[in-house]
Amino acid sequence: SADKKSYPVLLSNGNLVAQENRGGGRHWTKWHDPFPKPSYLFAIVAGDLEYLQDKFKTRSGRDVDLRLYARQGDIAQCQHALESLKQAMHWDEVQYGREYDLDLYMVVAVSDFNMGAMENKGLNIFNTKYVLAQPETATDRDYHNIAGVIGHEYFHNWSGNRVTCRDWFQLSLKEGFTVFRDQQFSADIGSAAVKRIEDAALVRTHQFREDSGPMAHPVRPLSYAEINNFYTLTVYIKGAEVV
């Protein structure tokens, strides 16, 4: 529970099953995620946020509520991200036969999130860099990147969340494979030739450099002192090529 004036929005993983106002200006919400998940996918969001809402009908006929949360001044720039989410959901059904498994899918975009984006189950958390876009200020590259990252985090619902890693040594099984999937998605909604050239250029100009330097490591590391050190181009980009 929280103070309703300061934190009118209370979110967590899964489906919303109950909410109630309490005395003293407080309120609470109850969420239920029916699927087991590793602890790194747990998330709680509390704040003063607005949202855009839409629906997606799955191939089995279920309606999924889509909500994209952001601060009041940012919400007008979220439409492209929401449309990209619907494209990604449809694409995953058609290409991989994977249907979304909850009644609600949420994305939260805040400027002070310290990662690019995170695939917390049913409650993705993004830095605004990969959500906000408007024609007056955003480039084609911005729109392209937003679609790709929105797709990447959505695709993790099956490649990483529902089907997860045995241990952190298998990090590239979820990240490399999901990069491969988001590359396919971007190729299908744009130009496949251009996308392949971009991906190959990234490998040659950046990942090759990592492989030839003091930070070189295998796609599947043999040991680590801190797993955050392995969120690298080798694990992500080379991992996608190996897949």
mmCIF file of C-alpha atoms in Angstrom:
data_model
loop_
_atom_site.group_PDB
_atom_site.id
_atom_site.type_symbol
_atom_site.label_atom_id
_atom_site.label_comp_id
_atom_site.label_asym_id
_atom_site.label_seq_id
_atom_site.Cartn_x
_atom_site.Cartn_y
_atom_site.Cartn_z
ATOM 1 C CA SER A 1 0.000 0.000 0.000
ATOM 2 C CA ALA A 2 1.051 3.632 -0.440
ATOM 3 C CA ASP A 3 -0.110 7.212 -0.128
ATOM 4 C CA LYS A 4 -2.567 7.664 -2.992
ATOM 5 C CA LYS A 5 -1.786 11.331 -3.601
ATOM 6 C CA SER A 6 1.952 10.733 -3.952
ATOM 7 C CA TYR A 7 1.723 7.299 -5.598
ATOM 8 C CA PRO A 8 -1.592 7.010 -7.442
ATOM 9 C CA VAL A 9 -0.252 4.185 -9.639
ATOM 10 C CA LEU A 10 0.840 0.876 -8.061
ATOM 11 C CA LEU A 11 1.984 -1.841 -10.473
ATOM 12 C CA SER A 12 3.570 -5.278 -10.316
ATOM 13 C CA ASN A 13 3.885 -8.481 -12.331
ATOM 14 C CA GLY A 14 0.909 -10.418 -13.630
ATOM 15 C CA ASN A 15 -2.787 -9.551 -13.596
ATOM 16 C CA LEU A 16 -4.488 -7.018 -11.336
ATOM 17 C CA VAL A 17 -6.873 -8.969 -9.095
ATOM 18 C CA ALA A 18 -7.878 -6.416 -6.428
ATOM 19 C CA GLN A 19 -7.502 -2.770 -5.421
ATOM 20 C CA GLU A 20 -8.980 -0.689 -2.642
ATOM 21 C CA ASN A 21 -8.787 2.698 -0.980
ATOM 22 C CA ARG A 22 -7.860 2.646 2.695
ATOM 23 C CA GLY A 23 -8.121 5.197 5.465
ATOM 24 C CA GLY A 24 -5.645 8.010 5.834
ATOM 25 C CA GLY A 25 -5.361 8.643 2.108
ATOM 26 C CA ARG A 26 -3.708 5.302 1.355
ATOM 27 C CA HIS A 27 -4.587 2.621 -1.185
ATOM 28 C CA TRP A 28 -3.396 -0.837 -2.175
ATOM 29 C CA THR A 29 -3.384 -3.163 -5.160
ATOM 30 C CA LYS A 30 -3.002 -6.931 -5.410
ATOM 31 C CA TRP A 31 -1.348 -8.600 -8.391
ATOM 32 C CA HIS A 32 -1.140 -12.267 -9.331
ATOM 33 C CA ASP A 33 1.378 -13.774 -11.718
ATOM 34 C CA PRO A 34 0.370 -17.402 -12.352
ATOM 35 C CA PHE A 35 3.743 -18.343 -13.829
ATOM 36 C CA PRO A 36 6.915 -19.147 -11.870
ATOM 37 C CA LYS A 37 9.772 -16.757 -12.617
ATOM 38 C CA PRO A 38 13.329 -16.120 -11.476
ATOM 39 C CA SER A 39 13.651 -13.306 -8.947
ATOM 40 C CA TYR A 40 15.361 -10.887 -11.361
ATOM 41 C CA LEU A 41 12.054 -10.583 -13.243
ATOM 42 C CA PHE A 42 10.102 -9.348 -10.208
ATOM 43 C CA ALA A 43 9.144 -5.660 -10.377
ATOM 44 C CA ILE A 44 7.172 -3.060 -8.445
ATOM 45 C CA VAL A 45 6.365 0.422 -9.760
ATOM 46 C CA ALA A 46 4.829 3.185 -7.644
ATOM 47 C CA GLY A 47 4.467 6.745 -8.877
ATOM 48 C CA ASP A 48 2.449 9.518 -10.455
ATOM 49 C CA LEU A 49 2.103 8.260 -14.015
ATOM 50 C CA GLU A 50 -0.355 8.458 -16.881
ATOM 51 C CA TYR A 51 -0.905 5.805 -19.528
ATOM 52 C CA LEU A 52 -1.932 5.116 -23.093
ATOM 53 C CA GLN A 53 -4.194 2.115 -23.484
ATOM 54 C CA ASP A 54 -5.003 -0.247 -26.330
ATOM 55 C CA LYS A 55 -6.050 -3.856 -26.853
ATOM 56 C CA PHE A 56 -4.561 -6.779 -28.718
ATOM 57 C CA LYS A 57 -6.610 -9.798 -29.766
ATOM 58 C CA THR A 58 -4.575 -12.984 -29.694
ATOM 59 C CA ARG A 59 -4.893 -15.710 -32.301
ATOM 60 C CA SER A 60 -6.999 -17.737 -29.832
ATOM 61 C CA GLY A 61 -9.420 -14.810 -29.487
ATOM 62 C CA ARG A 62 -8.383 -13.450 -26.073
ATOM 63 C CA ASP A 63 -8.300 -9.683 -25.537
ATOM 64 C CA VAL A 64 -5.097 -8.456 -23.899
ATOM 65 C CA ASP A 65 -5.086 -4.979 -22.363
ATOM 66 C CA LEU A 66 -1.990 -2.965 -23.275
ATOM 67 C CA ARG A 67 -0.871 -0.040 -21.137
ATOM 68 C CA LEU A 68 2.140 2.193 -21.639
ATOM 69 C CA TYR A 69 2.880 4.328 -18.573
ATOM 70 C CA ALA A 70 4.930 7.530 -18.541
ATOM 71 C CA ARG A 71 5.074 10.871 -16.805
ATOM 72 C CA GLN A 72 2.458 13.418 -17.815
ATOM 73 C CA GLY A 73 4.802 15.434 -20.022
ATOM 74 C CA ASP A 74 5.961 12.358 -21.928
ATOM 75 C CA ILE A 75 2.764 10.462 -22.614
ATOM 76 C CA ALA A 76 2.031 12.204 -25.941
ATOM 77 C CA GLN A 77 5.246 10.742 -27.395
ATOM 78 C CA CYS A 78 4.443 7.093 -26.645
ATOM 79 C CA GLN A 79 2.134 6.163 -29.524
ATOM 80 C CA HIS A 80 4.833 4.717 -31.783
ATOM 81 C CA ALA A 81 6.049 2.449 -28.984
ATOM 82 C CA LEU A 82 2.513 1.197 -28.374
ATOM 83 C CA GLU A 83 1.998 0.462 -32.076
ATOM 84 C CA SER A 84 5.370 -1.308 -32.163
ATOM 85 C CA LEU A 85 4.266 -3.497 -29.255
ATOM 86 C CA LYS A 86 1.174 -4.629 -31.154
ATOM 87 C CA GLN A 87 3.312 -5.387 -34.206
ATOM 88 C CA ALA A 88 5.692 -7.455 -32.085
ATOM 89 C CA MET A 89 2.875 -9.437 -30.470
ATOM 90 C CA HIS A 90 1.364 -10.273 -33.848
ATOM 91 C CA TRP A 91 4.748 -11.123 -35.358
ATOM 92 C CA ASP A 92 5.624 -13.536 -32.547
ATOM 93 C CA GLU A 93 2.337 -15.363 -33.043
ATOM 94 C CA VAL A 94 2.845 -15.679 -36.793
ATOM 95 C CA GLN A 95 6.572 -16.477 -36.890
ATOM 96 C CA TYR A 96 7.074 -18.471 -33.686
ATOM 97 C CA GLY A 97 3.574 -19.516 -32.668
ATOM 98 C CA ARG A 98 3.966 -17.742 -29.314
ATOM 99 C CA GLU A 99 0.848 -16.148 -27.850
ATOM 100 C CA TYR A 100 0.980 -13.756 -24.910
ATOM 101 C CA ASP A 101 -0.058 -15.522 -21.724
ATOM 102 C CA LEU A 102 -1.479 -12.851 -19.377
ATOM 103 C CA ASP A 103 -4.514 -10.555 -19.560
ATOM 104 C CA LEU A 104 -2.456 -7.369 -19.248
ATOM 105 C CA TYR A 105 0.858 -6.196 -20.701
ATOM 106 C CA MET A 106 2.446 -3.045 -19.314
ATOM 107 C CA VAL A 107 5.415 -0.893 -20.260
ATOM 108 C CA VAL A 108 6.693 1.815 -17.911
ATOM 109 C CA ALA A 109 8.981 4.518 -19.335
ATOM 110 C CA VAL A 110 10.954 6.792 -16.994
ATOM 111 C CA SER A 111 14.006 8.917 -17.720
ATOM 112 C CA ASP A 112 15.973 7.811 -14.652
ATOM 113 C CA PHE A 113 15.878 4.057 -15.264
ATOM 114 C CA ASN A 114 19.553 3.063 -15.309
ATOM 115 C CA MET A 115 19.329 0.379 -18.002
ATOM 116 C CA GLY A 116 18.053 0.647 -21.548
ATOM 117 C CA ALA A 117 15.103 -1.654 -20.930
ATOM 118 C CA MET A 118 14.192 -4.665 -18.801
ATOM 119 C CA GLU A 119 11.832 -7.550 -19.542
ATOM 120 C CA ASN A 120 10.199 -7.910 -16.105
ATOM 121 C CA LYS A 121 7.289 -10.331 -16.577
ATOM 122 C CA GLY A 122 4.226 -8.424 -17.826
ATOM 123 C CA LEU A 123 5.724 -5.130 -16.583
ATOM 124 C CA ASN A 124 8.592 -4.031 -18.813
ATOM 125 C CA ILE A 125 10.574 -1.070 -17.516
ATOM 126 C CA PHE A 126 12.236 1.228 -20.060
ATOM 127 C CA ASN A 127 14.390 4.293 -20.173
ATOM 128 C CA THR A 128 12.461 6.942 -22.118
ATOM 129 C CA LYS A 129 15.175 6.883 -24.811
ATOM 130 C CA TYR A 130 13.607 3.707 -26.177
ATOM 131 C CA VAL A 131 9.970 4.799 -25.926
ATOM 132 C CA LEU A 132 9.521 8.504 -26.637
ATOM 133 C CA ALA A 133 9.338 9.775 -30.213
ATOM 134 C CA GLN A 134 7.630 12.584 -32.083
ATOM 135 C CA PRO A 135 8.128 13.685 -35.704
ATOM 136 C CA GLU A 136 9.424 17.128 -34.731
ATOM 137 C CA THR A 137 12.479 15.790 -32.886
ATOM 138 C CA ALA A 138 12.933 12.046 -33.538
ATOM 139 C CA THR A 139 14.984 10.646 -36.407
ATOM 140 C CA ASP A 140 14.233 7.579 -38.496
ATOM 141 C CA ARG A 141 16.893 5.823 -36.432
ATOM 142 C CA ASP A 142 15.017 6.691 -33.228
ATOM 143 C CA TYR A 143 11.805 5.148 -34.561
ATOM 144 C CA HIS A 144 13.701 2.075 -35.757
ATOM 145 C CA ASN A 145 15.451 1.608 -32.403
ATOM 146 C CA ILE A 146 12.222 1.984 -30.431
ATOM 147 C CA ALA A 147 10.502 -0.713 -32.476
ATOM 148 C CA GLY A 148 13.491 -3.023 -32.092
ATOM 149 C CA VAL A 149 13.856 -2.612 -28.324
ATOM 150 C CA ILE A 150 10.107 -2.827 -27.685
ATOM 151 C CA GLY A 151 10.137 -6.040 -29.705
ATOM 152 C CA HIS A 152 13.217 -7.385 -27.924
ATOM 153 C CA GLU A 153 11.731 -6.998 -24.451
ATOM 154 C CA TYR A 154 8.381 -8.419 -25.540
ATOM 155 C CA PHE A 155 10.039 -11.449 -27.160
ATOM 156 C CA HIS A 156 11.745 -12.177 -23.840
ATOM 157 C CA ASN A 157 8.323 -13.212 -22.544
ATOM 158 C CA TRP A 158 9.001 -16.607 -24.070
ATOM 159 C CA SER A 159 12.760 -16.578 -24.741
ATOM 160 C CA GLY A 160 14.002 -15.776 -21.251
ATOM 161 C CA ASN A 161 10.963 -15.505 -18.987
ATOM 162 C CA ARG A 162 8.733 -18.532 -19.548
ATOM 163 C CA VAL A 163 11.674 -20.532 -20.941
ATOM 164 C CA THR A 164 14.518 -19.336 -18.768
ATOM 165 C CA CYS A 165 18.190 -20.081 -18.192
ATOM 166 C CA ARG A 166 19.473 -22.846 -15.948
ATOM 167 C CA ASP A 167 22.148 -20.452 -14.629
ATOM 168 C CA TRP A 168 23.898 -17.208 -15.567
ATOM 169 C CA PHE A 169 26.466 -19.042 -17.675
ATOM 170 C CA GLN A 170 23.610 -19.534 -20.152
ATOM 171 C CA LEU A 171 22.965 -15.788 -20.451
ATOM 172 C CA SER A 172 23.430 -15.817 -24.230
ATOM 173 C CA LEU A 173 20.770 -18.500 -24.631
ATOM 174 C CA LYS A 174 18.200 -15.870 -23.710
ATOM 175 C CA GLU A 175 19.960 -12.689 -24.854
ATOM 176 C CA GLY A 176 21.636 -13.927 -28.020
ATOM 177 C CA PHE A 177 18.488 -15.766 -29.092
ATOM 178 C CA THR A 178 16.251 -12.780 -28.314
ATOM 179 C CA VAL A 179 18.569 -10.457 -30.263
ATOM 180 C CA PHE A 180 18.245 -12.909 -33.160
ATOM 181 C CA ARG A 181 14.470 -12.687 -32.830
ATOM 182 C CA ASP A 182 14.396 -8.881 -32.673
ATOM 183 C CA GLN A 183 16.697 -8.748 -35.718
ATOM 184 C CA GLN A 184 14.234 -10.925 -37.630
ATOM 185 C CA PHE A 185 11.355 -8.722 -36.491
ATOM 186 C CA SER A 186 13.114 -5.516 -37.560
ATOM 187 C CA ALA A 187 13.967 -7.085 -40.916
ATOM 188 C CA ASP A 188 10.342 -8.072 -41.501
ATOM 189 C CA ILE A 189 8.853 -4.673 -40.642
ATOM 190 C CA GLY A 190 11.571 -2.777 -42.526
ATOM 191 C CA SER A 191 14.192 -3.725 -45.097
ATOM 192 C CA ALA A 192 15.773 -7.140 -44.587
ATOM 193 C CA ALA A 193 18.817 -6.189 -46.670
ATOM 194 C CA VAL A 194 19.445 -2.950 -44.783
ATOM 195 C CA LYS A 195 18.983 -4.680 -41.427
ATOM 196 C CA ARG A 196 21.463 -7.426 -42.282
ATOM 197 C CA ILE A 197 24.052 -4.883 -43.402
ATOM 198 C CA GLU A 198 23.591 -2.935 -40.147
ATOM 199 C CA ASP A 199 23.958 -6.065 -38.018
ATOM 200 C CA ALA A 200 27.050 -7.237 -39.889
ATOM 201 C CA ALA A 201 28.615 -3.786 -39.600
ATOM 202 C CA LEU A 202 28.050 -3.802 -35.824
ATOM 203 C CA VAL A 203 29.806 -7.161 -35.518
ATOM 204 C CA ARG A 204 32.762 -6.070 -37.634
ATOM 205 C CA THR A 205 33.303 -2.622 -36.134
ATOM 206 C CA HIS A 206 32.568 -3.301 -32.449
ATOM 207 C CA GLN A 207 32.279 -6.989 -31.556
ATOM 208 C CA PHE A 208 35.443 -7.979 -33.456
ATOM 209 C CA ARG A 209 37.254 -5.281 -31.488
ATOM 210 C CA GLU A 210 36.005 -6.779 -28.229
ATOM 211 C CA ASP A 211 37.101 -10.257 -29.337
ATOM 212 C CA SER A 212 40.620 -9.052 -30.137
ATOM 213 C CA GLY A 213 41.134 -7.061 -26.926
ATOM 214 C CA PRO A 214 41.782 -7.727 -23.240
ATOM 215 C CA MET A 215 38.039 -8.081 -22.533
ATOM 216 C CA ALA A 216 37.625 -11.007 -24.942
ATOM 217 C CA HIS A 217 35.499 -13.860 -23.609
ATOM 218 C CA PRO A 218 33.476 -16.767 -25.018
ATOM 219 C CA VAL A 219 29.768 -16.502 -25.751
ATOM 220 C CA ARG A 220 29.259 -18.911 -22.873
ATOM 221 C CA PRO A 221 31.623 -17.664 -20.136
ATOM 222 C CA LEU A 222 33.475 -20.272 -18.125
ATOM 223 C CA SER A 223 33.574 -18.166 -14.957
ATOM 224 C CA TYR A 224 32.670 -14.703 -13.705
ATOM 225 C CA ALA A 225 33.214 -12.444 -10.713
ATOM 226 C CA GLU A 226 30.252 -10.194 -11.534
ATOM 227 C CA ILE A 227 27.618 -11.253 -14.073
ATOM 228 C CA ASN A 228 26.913 -7.631 -15.085
ATOM 229 C CA ASN A 229 30.324 -7.713 -16.787
ATOM 230 C CA PHE A 230 28.908 -10.158 -19.332
ATOM 231 C CA TYR A 231 26.162 -7.949 -20.737
ATOM 232 C CA THR A 232 28.435 -7.463 -23.724
ATOM 233 C CA LEU A 233 28.434 -7.409 -27.505
ATOM 234 C CA THR A 234 29.903 -10.903 -27.439
ATOM 235 C CA VAL A 235 27.022 -12.330 -25.422
ATOM 236 C CA TYR A 236 24.328 -10.364 -27.271
ATOM 237 C CA ILE A 237 25.492 -9.783 -30.835
ATOM 238 C CA LYS A 238 27.932 -12.638 -31.379
ATOM 239 C CA GLY A 239 25.482 -14.824 -29.482
ATOM 240 C CA ALA A 240 22.805 -13.941 -32.038
ATOM 241 C CA GLU A 241 25.158 -14.912 -34.881
ATOM 242 C CA VAL A 242 25.979 -18.246 -33.222
ATOM 243 C CA VAL A 243 22.280 -18.990 -32.738
#
